[in-house]
CSV table of C-alpha atoms in Angstrom, one decimal:
chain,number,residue,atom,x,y,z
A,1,UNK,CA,26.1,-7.1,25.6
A,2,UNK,CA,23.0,-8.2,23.6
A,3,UNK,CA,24.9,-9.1,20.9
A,4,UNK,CA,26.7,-12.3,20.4
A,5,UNK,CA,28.8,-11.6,17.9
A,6,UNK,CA,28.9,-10.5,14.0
A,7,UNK,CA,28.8,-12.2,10.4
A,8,UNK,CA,26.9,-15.9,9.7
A,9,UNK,CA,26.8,-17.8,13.0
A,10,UNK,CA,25.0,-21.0,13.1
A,11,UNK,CA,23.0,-19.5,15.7
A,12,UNK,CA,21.2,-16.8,16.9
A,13,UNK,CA,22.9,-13.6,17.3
A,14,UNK,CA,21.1,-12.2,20.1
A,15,UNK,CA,20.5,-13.3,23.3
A,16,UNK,CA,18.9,-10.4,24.6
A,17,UNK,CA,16.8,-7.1,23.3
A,18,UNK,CA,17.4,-3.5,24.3
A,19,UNK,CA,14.3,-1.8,25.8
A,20,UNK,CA,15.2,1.8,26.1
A,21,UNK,CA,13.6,4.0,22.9
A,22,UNK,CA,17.1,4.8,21.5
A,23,UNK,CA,15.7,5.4,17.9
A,24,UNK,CA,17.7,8.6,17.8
A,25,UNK,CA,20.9,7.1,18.7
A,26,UNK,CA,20.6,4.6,15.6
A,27,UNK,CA,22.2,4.9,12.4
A,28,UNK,CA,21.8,1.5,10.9
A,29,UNK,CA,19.5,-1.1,11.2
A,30,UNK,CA,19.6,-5.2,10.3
A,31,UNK,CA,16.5,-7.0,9.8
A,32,UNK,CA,17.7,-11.2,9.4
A,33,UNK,CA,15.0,-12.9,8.5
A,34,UNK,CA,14.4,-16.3,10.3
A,35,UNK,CA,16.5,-19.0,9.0
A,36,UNK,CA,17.5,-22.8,10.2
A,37,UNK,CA,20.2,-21.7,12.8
A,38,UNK,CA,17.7,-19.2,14.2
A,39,UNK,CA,14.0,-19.6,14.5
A,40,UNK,CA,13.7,-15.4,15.4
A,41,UNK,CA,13.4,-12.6,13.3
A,42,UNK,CA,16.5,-10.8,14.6
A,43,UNK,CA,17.3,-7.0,14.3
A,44,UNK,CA,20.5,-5.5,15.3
A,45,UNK,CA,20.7,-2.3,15.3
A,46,UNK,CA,24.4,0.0,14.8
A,47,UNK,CA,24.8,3.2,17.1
A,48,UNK,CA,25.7,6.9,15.3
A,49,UNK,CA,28.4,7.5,17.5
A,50,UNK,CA,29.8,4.3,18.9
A,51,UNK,CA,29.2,1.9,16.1
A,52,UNK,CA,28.3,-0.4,18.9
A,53,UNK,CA,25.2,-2.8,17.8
A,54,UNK,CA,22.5,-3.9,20.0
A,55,UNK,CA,19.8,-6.1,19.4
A,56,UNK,CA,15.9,-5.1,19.0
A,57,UNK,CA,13.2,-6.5,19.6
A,58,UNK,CA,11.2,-7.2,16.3
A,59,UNK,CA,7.4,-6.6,18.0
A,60,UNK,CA,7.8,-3.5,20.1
A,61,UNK,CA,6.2,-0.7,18.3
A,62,UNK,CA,9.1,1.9,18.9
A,63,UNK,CA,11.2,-0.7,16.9
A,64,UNK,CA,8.8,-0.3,14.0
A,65,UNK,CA,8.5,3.1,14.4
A,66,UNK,CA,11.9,3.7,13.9
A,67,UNK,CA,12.0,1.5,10.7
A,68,UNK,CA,9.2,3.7,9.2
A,69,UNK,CA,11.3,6.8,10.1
A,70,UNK,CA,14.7,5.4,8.3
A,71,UNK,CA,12.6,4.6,5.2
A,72,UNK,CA,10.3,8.0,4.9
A,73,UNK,CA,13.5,10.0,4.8
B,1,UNK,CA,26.6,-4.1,-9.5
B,2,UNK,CA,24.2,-1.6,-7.6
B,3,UNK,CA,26.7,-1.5,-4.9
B,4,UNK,CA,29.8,0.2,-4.2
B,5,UNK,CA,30.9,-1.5,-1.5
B,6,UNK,CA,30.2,-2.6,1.8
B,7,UNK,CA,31.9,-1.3,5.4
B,8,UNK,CA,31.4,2.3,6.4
B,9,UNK,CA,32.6,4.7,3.4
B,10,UNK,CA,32.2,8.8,3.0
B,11,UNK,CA,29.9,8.6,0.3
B,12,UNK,CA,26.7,6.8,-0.8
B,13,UNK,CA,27.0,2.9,-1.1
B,14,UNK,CA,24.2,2.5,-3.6
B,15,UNK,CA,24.6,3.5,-7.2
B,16,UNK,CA,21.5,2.1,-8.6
B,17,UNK,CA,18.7,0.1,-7.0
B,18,UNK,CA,17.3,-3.2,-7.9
B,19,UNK,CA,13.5,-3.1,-9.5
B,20,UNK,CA,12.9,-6.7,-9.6
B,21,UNK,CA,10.6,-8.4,-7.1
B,22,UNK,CA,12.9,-10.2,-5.4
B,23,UNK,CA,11.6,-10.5,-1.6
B,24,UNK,CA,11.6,-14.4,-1.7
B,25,UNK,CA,15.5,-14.3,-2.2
B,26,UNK,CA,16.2,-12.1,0.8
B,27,UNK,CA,17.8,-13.4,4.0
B,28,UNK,CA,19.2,-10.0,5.4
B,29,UNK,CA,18.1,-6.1,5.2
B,30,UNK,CA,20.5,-3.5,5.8
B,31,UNK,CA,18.5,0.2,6.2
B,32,UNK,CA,21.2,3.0,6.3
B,33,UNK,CA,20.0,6.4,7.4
B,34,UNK,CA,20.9,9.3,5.7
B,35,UNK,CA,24.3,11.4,6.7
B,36,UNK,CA,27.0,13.7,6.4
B,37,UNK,CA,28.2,11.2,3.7
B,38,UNK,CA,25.2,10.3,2.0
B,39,UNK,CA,21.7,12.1,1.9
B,40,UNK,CA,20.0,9.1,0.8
B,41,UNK,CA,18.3,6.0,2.7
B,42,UNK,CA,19.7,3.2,2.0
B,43,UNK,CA,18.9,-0.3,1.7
B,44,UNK,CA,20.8,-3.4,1.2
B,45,UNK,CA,19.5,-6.5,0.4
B,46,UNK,CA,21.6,-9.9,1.0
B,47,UNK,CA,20.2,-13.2,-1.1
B,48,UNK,CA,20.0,-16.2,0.9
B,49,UNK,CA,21.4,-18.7,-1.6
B,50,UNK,CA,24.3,-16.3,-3.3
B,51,UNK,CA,25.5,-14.1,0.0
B,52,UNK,CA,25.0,-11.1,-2.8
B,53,UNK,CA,24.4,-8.0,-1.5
B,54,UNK,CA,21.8,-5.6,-3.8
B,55,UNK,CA,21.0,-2.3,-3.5
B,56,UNK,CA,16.8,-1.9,-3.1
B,57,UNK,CA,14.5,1.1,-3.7
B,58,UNK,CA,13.2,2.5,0.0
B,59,UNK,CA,10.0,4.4,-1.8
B,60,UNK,CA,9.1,1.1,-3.8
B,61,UNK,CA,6.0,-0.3,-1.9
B,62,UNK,CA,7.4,-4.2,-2.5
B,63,UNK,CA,10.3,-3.2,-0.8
B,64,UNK,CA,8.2,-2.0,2.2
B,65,UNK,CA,6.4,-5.0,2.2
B,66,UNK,CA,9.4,-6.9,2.0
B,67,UNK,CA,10.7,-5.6,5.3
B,68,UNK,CA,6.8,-5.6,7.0
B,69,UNK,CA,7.2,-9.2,6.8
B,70,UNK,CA,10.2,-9.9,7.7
B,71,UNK,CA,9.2,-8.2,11.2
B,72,UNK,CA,6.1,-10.2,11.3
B,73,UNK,CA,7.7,-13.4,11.7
């Protein structure tokens, strides 16, 4: 698991980023912006068919990609 | 309200969008593809001081900008 756990956490809520390209697996995406329990931009992203989430990492460009592609449709 | 209701429902959760510039509020983007239930992309806003959740407009270009820089930090 990437993901520590849901909802406001006085922490971060990742501890670790997925690395495989599964844009076409995603259905929702979170973007929390930096804030004083958590100095990284964290994205957590929420599968189609499992509803698991897994954390992204902000800078990879397949990341961004897949951002762009949610909000052209 | 611009929003129906959060959690997974069978139908669209936005039923207006907000046109006010309000990137500086935001601690949290949700982006919802569209699907079976919904054939709109959706994006939810949460406000850092309030916890309120607000529906945004994906084609607006502040909105876009919103969410470029929320992955460039």
């Amino acid at each position: 698991m990437s993901l520590r756990g849901a909802g406001v956490e006085p922490r971060c809520r990742c501890i670790g980023t997925e690395s495989r390209r599964i844009g076409k697996l995603i259905s929702r995406v979170e973007l929390f912006s930096p804030n004083p329990h958590c100095k990284d931009t964290e994205i957590i992203a929420t599968l189609k068919d499992s509803g698991e989430e897994i954390c992204l990492d902000s800078s990879a460009p397949w990341v961004r990609k897949v951002i762009d592609k949610i909000l052209s449709r």
